[in-house]
C-alpha cells in the first residue's frame, strides 16, 4: 500500500453511516419537506439601518439574543435562561443526545417518527432502542410504560405532533412517563405543536426532566433561517451553555428571529389557513381509491397505498409537477407517502394531481 492510499479510519460505528438526503429534484410544487410554502423573504424583517448595526467583524455579544430571548420567554411563560438557541432545532437536538446520550447510553424512540432522532443519537455515539407503534400511530399509556420498563433508556423521545403521522401524543402519557421515570430525560419535539395549539412547556415547572425543542422552520415560515430552541428546567440550562459551540447562532439569524417571534398575528393566520387547506387536501385523498389517509393536526398528511408501489405513485405526482415525499423506507411505513400543505394554488395542483394519479381510468397517452 502506498503512503497516499492510507487514510485515517472514522469511528467504526459511523463507517457505514449514510448521508441524510432529501430529494432535490426540480418541481413546480414542492410539498415534500413540511415547510411553510408562502415565500418569506429576509428583506421583510430588517431595515438597512438595522443591518448596519450588525457588525460582522465582531463576535456577537450576549445582547444579540436579548430581544429574541425576552420575546420567547414571555410567550412561553418561562425565565429567559431556560432558553437555549441552536442553528435549527436539529442542532439543539444533537446537543441533547451529546449531553444525555452518547457511549453506552440509550434513546427510546416510538416508531415511526422523525428520522433525525435516530441519526443524531448515533452521531452522538449512543444506541437507539425502539418501540414499534406502527400505523395508526396510537401511543398508549400502557404501551409507553411497558417500553420504558423493557428498555430503561437514558433518553425517551416523544414527537408531538409526530412526523410523519401528523397526530398528537396525549400529554398525559408524556407526563406519566416523566413522573414514573424521573431520572430519564424526556425529550419532547414540538416542531409542529403550534399547528395543534398544544404544548407541554408549562409542565416543565413540575417535571424538570422534561425538555422541549421548537423550531422557526414550520409555522414561523423560516426553515432557511436555521433557528431552533430548547426549553429546559433552569438547573439543566448550564450544561447546555457549557457544551454548546461559542457563537453558534449568527447575529443575523437572531435579529431576524426576534422580529419573526413578535409576529403572533402571522402565526395565527397560518394556523387557520393550514387547517382550511389541510381539510381540502385530506378530503381529496379520502375520495381517492386505493389510499388509506391518516388524520393530521399539522401542515402535512400521511397516506398509505393499498396496492400500488410508492415509487411509482411518487413518480406519477412528479409528472404532474408535484414533489411529495416517499417515506416507504421509514420503519413501519411500507407503502406510505407524505404530502405537505402548500399555498392555496399549490394545493389546487396537489388535488388535481391526486385526482389524476388515482383516477380509475388512467388517461390514454
Ligand atoms: C419533528 C421534527 N423536528 C425537528 C425538525 C428539524 O427542524 P429544524 O429545521 O429546526 O432543524 C423537523 C424537520 O422537518 C421535524 O420534522
XYZ file of C-alpha atoms and ligand atoms in Angstrom:
381
model
C 0.000 0.000 0.000
C 1.339 3.406 -0.947
C 1.535 6.105 1.697
C -1.078 8.117 -0.236
C -3.567 5.183 -0.006
C -3.500 5.163 3.763
C -6.275 7.119 5.401
C -7.332 7.665 8.980
C -10.287 5.472 9.957
C -13.502 7.099 11.225
C -15.254 5.783 14.316
C -16.308 2.209 13.491
C -19.975 2.894 14.255
C -20.017 5.739 11.716
C -18.106 3.994 8.948
C -21.254 2.965 7.080
C -23.341 5.972 8.083
C -25.274 7.309 5.080
C -25.790 10.934 4.071
C -29.133 12.493 5.082
C -30.770 13.146 1.749
C -33.907 14.965 0.844
C -34.950 14.763 -2.754
C -33.518 17.703 -4.669
C -35.363 17.224 -7.952
C -36.919 20.228 -9.673
C -40.700 20.537 -9.385
C -43.254 23.354 -9.681
C -44.933 22.370 -6.443
C -42.590 21.292 -3.641
C -44.650 19.714 -0.887
C -42.065 17.234 0.368
C -40.362 18.865 3.387
C -43.114 20.196 5.689
C -42.041 23.804 5.116
C -44.405 26.779 5.062
C -44.898 27.369 1.356
C -45.580 31.137 1.097
C -42.389 32.995 0.166
C -40.945 34.748 3.221
C -38.084 36.975 2.037
C -35.482 38.040 4.611
C -35.739 41.657 3.446
C -39.146 41.856 5.091
C -37.598 41.878 8.522
C -34.501 44.095 8.769
C -34.074 47.656 7.576
C -30.707 48.643 6.101
C -30.137 50.658 9.295
C -30.673 47.531 11.407
C -28.371 45.581 9.145
C -25.702 48.251 9.589
C -25.931 47.799 13.363
C -24.790 44.176 12.990
C -21.004 44.338 12.864
C -19.721 41.279 11.092
C -16.100 41.865 12.165
C -17.080 41.241 15.811
C -18.207 38.076 17.517
C -21.801 38.571 18.654
C -22.332 39.571 22.280
C -24.989 38.080 24.546
C -27.016 41.221 23.824
C -27.569 39.928 20.268
C -30.042 37.345 21.564
C -31.607 39.509 24.297
C -34.636 40.682 22.290
C -35.388 37.217 20.905
C -34.892 35.646 24.314
C -37.185 38.135 26.073
C -39.953 37.747 23.471
C -39.900 33.941 23.619
C -39.628 33.831 27.418
C -42.798 35.927 27.668
C -44.535 33.813 25.023
C -43.805 30.547 26.820
C -44.097 31.859 30.406
C -40.530 30.861 31.302
C -37.363 32.568 32.562
C -35.037 33.830 29.798
C -32.230 31.471 30.878
C -34.473 28.456 30.243
C -33.927 29.024 26.508
C -31.019 27.558 24.552
C -30.698 28.556 20.876
C -29.341 26.464 18.042
C -28.699 26.519 14.330
C -32.065 24.877 13.646
C -33.671 22.569 16.183
C -31.519 19.765 14.776
C -28.520 21.384 16.452
C -30.111 21.598 19.883
C -31.372 18.040 19.416
C -27.822 16.889 18.703
C -26.663 18.611 21.877
C -29.360 16.802 23.852
C -28.052 13.474 22.582
C -24.447 14.514 23.295
C -25.197 15.557 26.865
C -27.663 12.892 27.975
C -26.848 10.158 25.453
C -23.557 9.073 23.962
C -21.449 5.987 24.552
C -23.193 3.147 26.455
C -26.401 5.175 26.723
C -29.718 4.621 25.003
C -32.512 6.657 23.396
C -36.003 5.167 23.213
C -37.943 6.110 20.073
C -41.576 5.317 19.281
C -41.510 4.388 15.595
C -42.319 5.645 13.050
C -41.016 9.067 13.989
C -38.743 11.872 12.778
C -35.734 10.067 11.339
C -33.145 12.527 12.670
C -33.696 11.436 16.275
C -32.138 8.059 15.500
C -29.373 9.581 13.393
C -28.443 12.199 15.993
C -28.433 9.584 18.753
C -25.935 7.570 16.699
C -23.806 10.586 15.753
C -23.515 11.346 19.457
C -22.265 7.765 19.953
C -25.388 6.416 21.627
C -27.680 3.482 20.883
C -31.271 3.600 19.647
C -33.871 1.335 21.184
C -37.275 1.234 19.539
C -40.902 0.619 20.296
C -42.750 -0.127 17.060
C -46.119 1.574 17.363
C -46.907 1.353 13.653
C -49.946 2.880 11.939
C -52.265 4.300 13.060
C -49.733 5.910 15.411
C -51.510 5.340 18.689
C -49.023 5.647 21.559
C -50.858 4.338 24.616
C -50.048 4.785 28.289
C -49.632 1.049 28.808
C -47.505 0.716 25.684
C -45.263 3.639 26.646
C -44.767 2.458 30.226
C -44.093 -1.116 29.093
C -41.494 0.131 26.584
C -39.844 2.209 29.300
C -39.792 -0.752 31.640
C -38.350 -3.025 28.969
C -35.642 -0.668 27.712
C -34.822 1.624 30.699
C -33.436 4.340 28.394
C -31.406 7.400 29.351
C -33.488 9.491 26.939
C -37.044 8.918 25.764
C -38.229 10.995 22.816
C -41.809 11.963 22.045
C -42.535 13.921 18.873
C -45.883 15.601 19.357
C -47.452 16.122 16.931
C -45.494 13.317 15.353
C -43.742 13.375 11.991
C -44.632 11.509 9.718
C -48.017 10.564 11.192
C -49.356 14.075 11.921
C -51.117 13.295 15.207
C -50.560 14.327 18.826
C -49.370 12.068 21.608
C -51.565 12.544 24.675
C -49.809 14.904 27.143
C -50.994 12.671 29.998
C -48.825 9.842 28.636
C -45.744 12.052 28.446
C -46.339 13.318 31.988
C -46.922 9.828 33.374
C -43.617 8.651 31.863
C -41.808 11.738 33.199
C -43.231 11.150 36.668
C -42.526 7.457 36.882
C -39.026 7.726 35.363
C -37.745 10.909 36.994
C -34.125 10.078 36.141
C -34.834 9.642 32.439
C -34.594 12.682 30.205
C -37.963 13.129 28.475
C -37.361 14.959 25.202
C -40.495 16.366 23.583
C -40.016 17.564 19.994
C -42.678 20.215 19.395
C -41.661 21.256 15.872
C -45.336 21.244 14.773
C -47.099 21.959 18.078
C -48.364 25.447 17.151
C -50.491 23.944 14.392
C -52.173 21.830 17.067
C -52.337 24.572 19.746
C -50.703 22.223 22.222
C -47.551 22.302 24.346
C -46.061 20.629 27.415
C -43.805 23.619 28.201
C -45.890 24.633 31.287
C -45.275 21.126 32.682
C -41.506 21.650 32.888
C -42.017 23.573 36.144
C -43.295 20.423 37.842
C -41.421 17.870 35.713
C -37.808 19.089 35.444
C -36.778 16.007 33.453
C -38.907 17.208 30.511
C -37.120 19.288 27.876
C -38.811 20.667 24.773
C -37.470 21.578 21.331
C -39.151 24.038 18.978
C -38.275 25.451 15.581
C -38.732 28.512 13.390
C -38.835 26.198 10.354
C -42.546 25.374 10.316
C -45.344 27.741 11.437
C -42.845 30.645 11.556
C -42.157 30.112 7.829
C -38.378 30.350 8.312
C -36.761 26.983 7.538
C -33.948 28.823 5.754
C -33.195 30.951 8.817
C -31.947 27.884 10.736
C -33.174 28.805 14.195
C -34.280 26.295 16.790
C -34.656 26.323 20.521
C -34.520 24.138 23.530
C -36.561 24.878 26.646
C -35.194 23.373 29.844
C -35.523 23.459 33.601
C -33.238 26.289 34.844
C -30.999 23.719 36.581
C -30.308 21.911 33.313
C -29.561 25.065 31.299
C -25.952 25.411 32.432
C -24.808 22.089 30.994
C -26.130 23.101 27.561
C -24.488 26.504 27.811
C -21.252 24.748 28.778
C -21.149 22.352 25.818
C -22.549 24.496 23.029
C -20.149 25.935 20.492
C -19.318 29.584 21.110
C -21.388 31.982 18.955
C -23.262 29.043 17.424
C -26.112 31.205 16.097
C -25.351 34.166 13.854
C -26.485 37.652 14.942
C -28.220 37.977 11.561
C -30.294 34.941 12.487
C -31.178 36.156 15.970
C -32.025 39.662 14.702
C -34.429 38.273 12.092
C -35.677 35.700 14.615
C -36.507 38.454 17.120
C -38.719 40.157 14.526
C -40.411 36.938 13.464
C -41.004 35.933 17.087
C -43.128 39.051 17.581
C -45.427 38.193 14.652
C -48.102 36.304 16.553
C -50.601 37.598 14.011
C -48.755 35.761 11.210
C -48.680 32.565 13.242
C -52.404 32.737 13.999
C -53.216 33.414 10.338
C -51.091 30.469 9.204
C -52.700 28.102 11.715
C -56.155 28.965 10.367
C -55.025 28.786 6.740
C -53.283 25.490 7.341
C -56.427 23.940 8.834
C -58.564 25.091 5.878
C -56.084 23.909 3.268
C -55.354 20.641 5.056
C -59.079 19.830 5.055
C -59.151 20.272 1.253
C -56.156 18.030 0.610
C -57.366 15.493 3.175
C -60.787 15.309 1.510
C -59.165 14.771 -1.906
C -57.050 11.928 -0.508
C -60.091 10.396 1.156
C -62.011 10.470 -2.132
C -59.178 8.746 -3.989
C -59.436 4.975 -4.413
C -56.569 2.815 -3.157
C -55.498 5.112 -0.328
C -55.725 4.984 3.442
C -55.262 8.512 4.808
C -54.329 9.345 8.394
C -55.850 12.353 10.236
C -53.407 15.215 10.826
C -53.224 18.288 13.076
C -50.100 19.545 11.276
C -49.042 21.029 7.932
C -48.614 17.601 6.320
C -50.640 14.440 5.739
C -49.541 10.800 5.727
C -51.228 8.301 3.434
C -50.753 4.621 2.664
C -51.327 2.894 -0.653
C -53.430 -0.216 -0.500
C -51.826 -1.888 -3.509
C -49.705 0.388 -5.707
C -45.964 0.917 -5.343
C -44.933 4.168 -3.600
C -42.063 4.831 -6.027
C -44.485 4.638 -8.996
C -47.046 6.897 -7.345
C -44.303 9.359 -6.337
C -43.111 9.458 -9.956
C -46.685 9.993 -11.212
C -47.084 13.018 -8.933
C -43.816 14.400 -10.336
C -45.205 14.039 -13.864
C -47.890 16.477 -12.672
C -45.219 18.836 -11.326
C -45.812 17.881 -7.683
C -42.971 16.667 -5.453
C -44.191 14.696 -2.424
C -42.117 12.567 -0.032
C -41.737 8.818 -0.380
C -41.263 7.605 3.181
C -41.960 3.941 2.487
C -38.488 3.005 3.799
C -39.164 4.507 7.271
C -39.836 1.904 9.994
C -43.439 0.679 9.829
C -44.207 2.927 6.822
C -44.299 0.417 3.969
C -46.332 1.849 1.026
C -46.534 5.282 2.714
C -46.164 8.743 1.206
C -46.342 12.156 2.878
C -47.581 15.420 1.410
C -47.117 18.878 2.962
C -49.753 21.586 2.779
C -48.798 24.209 0.187
C -50.246 27.575 -0.769
C -53.915 27.512 -1.861
C -52.930 27.479 -5.546
C -50.298 24.800 -4.943
C -52.948 22.733 -3.188
C -55.162 23.093 -6.268
C -52.308 21.442 -8.184
C -51.871 18.782 -5.477
C -55.593 17.982 -5.533
C -55.639 17.828 -9.341
C -52.617 15.506 -9.195
C -54.324 13.263 -6.621
C -57.381 13.037 -8.877
C -55.296 12.264 -11.944
C -52.891 9.794 -10.308
C -55.668 7.837 -8.621
C -58.346 8.073 -11.298
C -59.872 4.675 -12.008
C -59.483 5.123 -15.746
C -55.962 6.417 -16.425
C -55.844 8.933 -19.273
C -54.621 7.451 -22.569
C -51.212 8.639 -23.712
C -40.221 16.606 14.177
C -39.160 17.497 13.634
N -38.253 18.013 14.466
C -37.271 18.818 14.029
C -37.162 19.140 12.690
C -35.981 19.940 12.216
O -36.188 21.260 12.299
P -35.052 22.344 12.073
O -35.310 22.896 10.718
O -35.367 23.322 13.166
O -33.696 21.744 12.233
C -38.083 18.644 11.782
C -37.978 18.993 10.344
O -38.639 18.518 9.496
C -39.104 17.792 12.263
O -39.993 17.243 11.425
